Amino acid sequence: MEKSAASTEPQGPRPVLGRESVQVPDDQDFRSFRSECEAEVGWNLTYSKAGVSVWVQAMEMDRTLHKIKCRMECRDVPAETLYDVLHDIEYRKKWDSNVIETFDIARLTVNADVGYYSWRCPKPLKNRDVITLRSWLPMGTDYIIMNYSVKHPKYPPRKDLVRAVSIQTGYLIQSTGPKSCVITYLAQVDPKGSLPKWVVNKSSQFLAPKAMKKMYKACVKYPEWKQKHQPHFKPWLHPEQSPLPSLALSELSVQHADSLENIDESAVAESREERVGGAGGEGSDDDTSLS
């Protein structure tokens, strides 16, 4: 396992933990996120197989809060392709089988926007959704995309979903050659509820590795797909292409976890469908929609 670039554990990300107002992350925030992606202190390795590694970290202040970090080596996938895949919201609807609904809401700056994402949770848990401020930054041949939760007046919590809170979530993409890269996914999310232990274990042992492998498959297929779907439309690279309306930061507020309803699902048992499907579902992904 590679050595940490940071000798000490970095401070927590500033956007949510240290600010009461909504702000677009600055260079220091991006550096802090990168340091945390590369750090090893305090992380427990729970999975390492076929180029994919997963670490977890339970927060001392609240044992229901967990950090998870996944890293994957991507051969035959340039860093810029992976960056495009993570940005391309239309393509995500094709390859991300967990997504219920996702859309961009408004543009804040040339490298920041606000968006909505809802996803399916393992049955019989309730599905979740989130409103986030997302920002991105190319750093030479490397890239960072990260987000944190905000409140938007036109998108309050829905009755059919549990509004989760992204304290800090994102991706660090590091180029390792002309056609290869390494991606690190770092997430600190409050699911707004007491989750059963099987969910936490399944996330790190099965769901996270499977999601990374599915992302890799999507990256391999992306160039061919993009050629057929607005090949020159990449507003994350060309801000002047963005069709989104502008939004003032003053319209948003920080989404604090304690202002949302807690859902106690700690006693919920895993459904038989999930147990059967989770045992050998690695090769069962339907990739036909990517063509």
PDB file of N, CA and C in Angstrom, residues 1-5 33-40 43 45 47-55 68-74 82 170-174 176 181-186 208-209 212-213 215:
ATOM      1  N   MET A   1       0.855  -1.198   0.000  1.00  0.00           N
ATOM      2  CA  MET A   1       0.000   0.000   0.000  1.00  0.00           C
ATOM      3  C   MET A   1       0.885   1.239   0.000  1.00  0.00           C
ATOM      4  N   GLU A   2       0.517   2.251  -0.785  1.00  0.00           N
ATOM      5  CA  GLU A   2       1.341   3.435  -0.919  1.00  0.00           C
ATOM      6  C   GLU A   2       1.400   4.215   0.383  1.00  0.00           C
ATOM      7  N   LYS A   3       2.508   4.907   0.570  1.00  0.00           N
ATOM      8  CA  LYS A   3       2.716   5.674   1.791  1.00  0.00           C
ATOM      9  C   LYS A   3       1.971   6.989   1.718  1.00  0.00           C
ATOM     10  N   SER A   4       1.600   7.472   2.871  1.00  0.00           N
ATOM     11  CA  SER A   4       0.851   8.724   2.929  1.00  0.00           C
ATOM     12  C   SER A   4       1.744   9.894   2.573  1.00  0.00           C
ATOM     13  N   ALA A   5       1.173  10.871   1.885  1.00  0.00           N
ATOM     14  CA  ALA A   5       1.909  12.085   1.561  1.00  0.00           C
ATOM     15  C   ALA A   5       1.888  13.057   2.735  1.00  0.00           C
ATOM     16  N   PHE A  33      -8.668  18.574   1.189  1.00  0.00           N
ATOM     17  CA  PHE A  33      -9.336  17.372   0.713  1.00  0.00           C
ATOM     18  C   PHE A  33      -8.324  16.394   0.128  1.00  0.00           C
ATOM     19  N   ARG A  34      -7.387  16.901  -0.645  1.00  0.00           N
ATOM     20  CA  ARG A  34      -6.361  16.036  -1.235  1.00  0.00           C
ATOM     21  C   ARG A  34      -5.523  15.356  -0.158  1.00  0.00           C
ATOM     22  N   SER A  35      -5.138  16.114   0.871  1.00  0.00           N
ATOM     23  CA  SER A  35      -4.350  15.545   1.959  1.00  0.00           C
ATOM     24  C   SER A  35      -5.094  14.424   2.664  1.00  0.00           C
ATOM     25  N   GLU A  36      -6.404  14.614   2.861  1.00  0.00           N
ATOM     26  CA  GLU A  36      -7.183  13.587   3.537  1.00  0.00           C
ATOM     27  C   GLU A  36      -7.326  12.339   2.668  1.00  0.00           C
ATOM     28  N   CYS A  37      -7.432  12.536   1.357  1.00  0.00           N
ATOM     29  CA  CYS A  37      -7.495  11.387   0.452  1.00  0.00           C
ATOM     30  C   CYS A  37      -6.209  10.563   0.519  1.00  0.00           C
ATOM     31  N   GLU A  38      -5.080  11.234   0.715  1.00  0.00           N
ATOM     32  CA  GLU A  38      -3.784  10.562   0.685  1.00  0.00           C
ATOM     33  C   GLU A  38      -3.342  10.060   2.058  1.00  0.00           C
ATOM     34  N   ALA A  39      -3.995  10.519   3.130  1.00  0.00           N
ATOM     35  CA  ALA A  39      -3.589  10.154   4.485  1.00  0.00           C
ATOM     36  C   ALA A  39      -3.941   8.705   4.812  1.00  0.00           C
ATOM     37  N   GLU A  40      -3.187   8.103   5.722  1.00  0.00           N
ATOM     38  CA  GLU A  40      -3.453   6.740   6.160  1.00  0.00           C
ATOM     39  C   GLU A  40      -3.743   6.646   7.657  1.00  0.00           C
ATOM     40  N   TRP A  43      -7.210   5.283   9.530  1.00  0.00           N
ATOM     41  CA  TRP A  43      -8.072   4.543   8.608  1.00  0.00           C
ATOM     42  C   TRP A  43      -7.858   3.041   8.763  1.00  0.00           C
ATOM     43  N   LEU A  45      -8.234  -0.555   6.920  1.00  0.00           N
ATOM     44  CA  LEU A  45      -8.422  -1.225   5.638  1.00  0.00           C
ATOM     45  C   LEU A  45      -9.401  -2.382   5.804  1.00  0.00           C
ATOM     46  N   TYR A  47     -11.030  -3.806   2.797  1.00  0.00           N
ATOM     47  CA  TYR A  47     -11.159  -4.549   1.543  1.00  0.00           C
ATOM     48  C   TYR A  47      -9.968  -4.206   0.665  1.00  0.00           C
ATOM     49  N   SER A  48      -9.354  -5.210   0.053  1.00  0.00           N
ATOM     50  CA  SER A  48      -8.261  -4.984  -0.880  1.00  0.00           C
ATOM     51  C   SER A  48      -8.198  -6.156  -1.846  1.00  0.00           C
ATOM     52  N   LYS A  49      -8.623  -5.903  -3.076  1.00  0.00           N
ATOM     53  CA  LYS A  49      -8.690  -6.985  -4.053  1.00  0.00           C
ATOM     54  C   LYS A  49      -8.786  -6.405  -5.459  1.00  0.00           C
ATOM     55  N   ALA A  50      -8.015  -6.985  -6.371  1.00  0.00           N
ATOM     56  CA  ALA A  50      -8.101  -6.645  -7.800  1.00  0.00           C
ATOM     57  C   ALA A  50      -7.991  -5.138  -8.062  1.00  0.00           C
ATOM     58  N   GLY A  51      -7.062  -4.483  -7.382  1.00  0.00           N
ATOM     59  CA  GLY A  51      -6.826  -3.071  -7.628  1.00  0.00           C
ATOM     60  C   GLY A  51      -7.774  -2.120  -6.946  1.00  0.00           C
ATOM     61  N   VAL A  52      -8.677  -2.644  -6.095  1.00  0.00           N
ATOM     62  CA  VAL A  52      -9.626  -1.816  -5.358  1.00  0.00           C
ATOM     63  C   VAL A  52      -9.387  -1.973  -3.854  1.00  0.00           C
ATOM     64  N   SER A  53      -9.263  -0.859  -3.148  1.00  0.00           N
ATOM     65  CA  SER A  53      -9.087  -0.883  -1.695  1.00  0.00           C
ATOM     66  C   SER A  53     -10.137   0.003  -1.042  1.00  0.00           C
ATOM     67  N   VAL A  54     -10.586  -0.416   0.154  1.00  0.00           N
ATOM     68  CA  VAL A  54     -11.596   0.347   0.897  1.00  0.00           C
ATOM     69  C   VAL A  54     -11.136   0.490   2.344  1.00  0.00           C
ATOM     70  N   TRP A  55     -11.246   1.705   2.863  1.00  0.00           N
ATOM     71  CA  TRP A  55     -10.950   1.984   4.268  1.00  0.00           C
ATOM     72  C   TRP A  55     -12.185   2.600   4.922  1.00  0.00           C
ATOM     73  N   ILE A  68     -15.798   6.808   4.689  1.00  0.00           N
ATOM     74  CA  ILE A  68     -15.362   5.691   3.873  1.00  0.00           C
ATOM     75  C   ILE A  68     -14.466   6.236   2.774  1.00  0.00           C
ATOM     76  N   LYS A  69     -13.417   5.498   2.470  1.00  0.00           N
ATOM     77  CA  LYS A  69     -12.480   5.903   1.421  1.00  0.00           C
ATOM     78  C   LYS A  69     -12.221   4.707   0.519  1.00  0.00           C
ATOM     79  N   CYS A  70     -12.398   4.894  -0.774  1.00  0.00           N
ATOM     80  CA  CYS A  70     -12.171   3.828  -1.756  1.00  0.00           C
ATOM     81  C   CYS A  70     -11.116   4.303  -2.745  1.00  0.00           C
ATOM     82  N   ARG A  71     -10.251   3.383  -3.138  1.00  0.00           N
ATOM     83  CA  ARG A  71      -9.235   3.730  -4.138  1.00  0.00           C
ATOM     84  C   ARG A  71      -9.193   2.638  -5.189  1.00  0.00           C
ATOM     85  N   MET A  72      -9.107   3.045  -6.451  1.00  0.00           N
ATOM     86  CA  MET A  72      -9.085   2.071  -7.540  1.00  0.00           C
ATOM     87  C   MET A  72      -8.039   2.465  -8.574  1.00  0.00           C
ATOM     88  N   GLU A  73      -7.271   1.473  -9.002  1.00  0.00           N
ATOM     89  CA  GLU A  73      -6.333   1.658 -10.102  1.00  0.00           C
ATOM     90  C   GLU A  73      -7.090   1.449 -11.414  1.00  0.00           C
ATOM     91  N   CYS A  74      -6.976   2.394 -12.314  1.00  0.00           N
ATOM     92  CA  CYS A  74      -7.710   2.341 -13.580  1.00  0.00           C
ATOM     93  C   CYS A  74      -6.737   2.233 -14.748  1.00  0.00           C
ATOM     94  N   LEU A  82     -12.017   9.835 -16.921  1.00  0.00           N
ATOM     95  CA  LEU A  82     -12.705   9.602 -15.643  1.00  0.00           C
ATOM     96  C   LEU A  82     -13.324  10.886 -15.119  1.00  0.00           C
ATOM     97  N   GLY A 170     -16.214  13.466  -2.142  1.00  0.00           N
ATOM     98  CA  GLY A 170     -15.563  13.864  -3.385  1.00  0.00           C
ATOM     99  C   GLY A 170     -14.627  12.829  -3.952  1.00  0.00           C
ATOM    100  N   TYR A 171     -13.990  13.229  -5.048  1.00  0.00           N
ATOM    101  CA  TYR A 171     -13.083  12.355  -5.784  1.00  0.00           C
ATOM    102  C   TYR A 171     -11.754  13.070  -6.030  1.00  0.00           C
ATOM    103  N   LEU A 172     -10.673  12.336  -5.867  1.00  0.00           N
ATOM    104  CA  LEU A 172      -9.347  12.777  -6.289  1.00  0.00           C
ATOM    105  C   LEU A 172      -8.900  11.834  -7.407  1.00  0.00           C
ATOM    106  N   ILE A 173      -8.669  12.396  -8.592  1.00  0.00           N
ATOM    107  CA  ILE A 173      -8.218  11.613  -9.744  1.00  0.00           C
ATOM    108  C   ILE A 173      -6.772  11.980 -10.023  1.00  0.00           C
ATOM    109  N   GLN A 174      -5.888  10.989  -9.990  1.00  0.00           N
ATOM    110  CA  GLN A 174      -4.465  11.224 -10.180  1.00  0.00           C
ATOM    111  C   GLN A 174      -3.978  10.454 -11.405  1.00  0.00           C
ATOM    112  N   THR A 176      -1.561   8.533 -13.783  1.00  0.00           N
ATOM    113  CA  THR A 176      -0.365   7.705 -13.600  1.00  0.00           C
ATOM    114  C   THR A 176       0.288   7.388 -14.939  1.00  0.00           C
ATOM    115  N   CYS A 181      -4.850   5.916 -14.549  1.00  0.00           N
ATOM    116  CA  CYS A 181      -4.999   6.831 -13.424  1.00  0.00           C
ATOM    117  C   CYS A 181      -5.408   6.060 -12.177  1.00  0.00           C
ATOM    118  N   VAL A 182      -5.413   6.754 -11.069  1.00  0.00           N
ATOM    119  CA  VAL A 182      -5.901   6.221  -9.796  1.00  0.00           C
ATOM    120  C   VAL A 182      -6.967   7.170  -9.286  1.00  0.00           C
ATOM    121  N   ILE A 183      -8.103   6.619  -8.865  1.00  0.00           N
ATOM    122  CA  ILE A 183      -9.166   7.448  -8.310  1.00  0.00           C
ATOM    123  C   ILE A 183      -9.362   7.110  -6.837  1.00  0.00           C
ATOM    124  N   THR A 184      -9.485   8.145  -6.014  1.00  0.00           N
ATOM    125  CA  THR A 184      -9.808   7.981  -4.602  1.00  0.00           C
ATOM    126  C   THR A 184     -11.145   8.657  -4.332  1.00  0.00           C
ATOM    127  N   TYR A 185     -12.073   7.904  -3.770  1.00  0.00           N
ATOM    128  CA  TYR A 185     -13.392   8.422  -3.395  1.00  0.00           C
ATOM    129  C   TYR A 185     -13.424   8.541  -1.882  1.00  0.00           C
ATOM    130  N   LEU A 186     -13.727   9.716  -1.386  1.00  0.00           N
ATOM    131  CA  LEU A 186     -13.772   9.965   0.053  1.00  0.00           C
ATOM    132  C   LEU A 186     -15.146  10.510   0.418  1.00  0.00           C
ATOM    133  N   ALA A 208     -19.373  -0.683  -2.017  1.00  0.00           N
ATOM    134  CA  ALA A 208     -18.379   0.286  -2.479  1.00  0.00           C
ATOM    135  C   ALA A 208     -17.463  -0.307  -3.556  1.00  0.00           C
ATOM    136  N   PRO A 209     -16.904  -1.506  -3.350  1.00  0.00           N
ATOM    137  CA  PRO A 209     -16.079  -2.091  -4.425  1.00  0.00           C
ATOM    138  C   PRO A 209     -16.863  -2.299  -5.713  1.00  0.00           C
ATOM    139  N   MET A 212     -17.261   0.976  -7.568  1.00  0.00           N
ATOM    140  CA  MET A 212     -16.023   1.398  -8.215  1.00  0.00           C
ATOM    141  C   MET A 212     -15.789   0.619  -9.500  1.00  0.00           C
ATOM    142  N   LYS A 213     -16.057  -0.677  -9.468  1.00  0.00           N
ATOM    143  CA  LYS A 213     -15.859  -1.497 -10.667  1.00  0.00           C
ATOM    144  C   LYS A 213     -16.856  -1.116 -11.755  1.00  0.00           C
ATOM    145  N   MET A 215     -18.082   1.862 -12.159  1.00  0.00           N
ATOM    146  CA  MET A 215     -17.578   3.133 -12.671  1.00  0.00           C
ATOM    147  C   MET A 215     -16.474   2.894 -13.698  1.00  0.00           C
TER     148      MET A 215
END
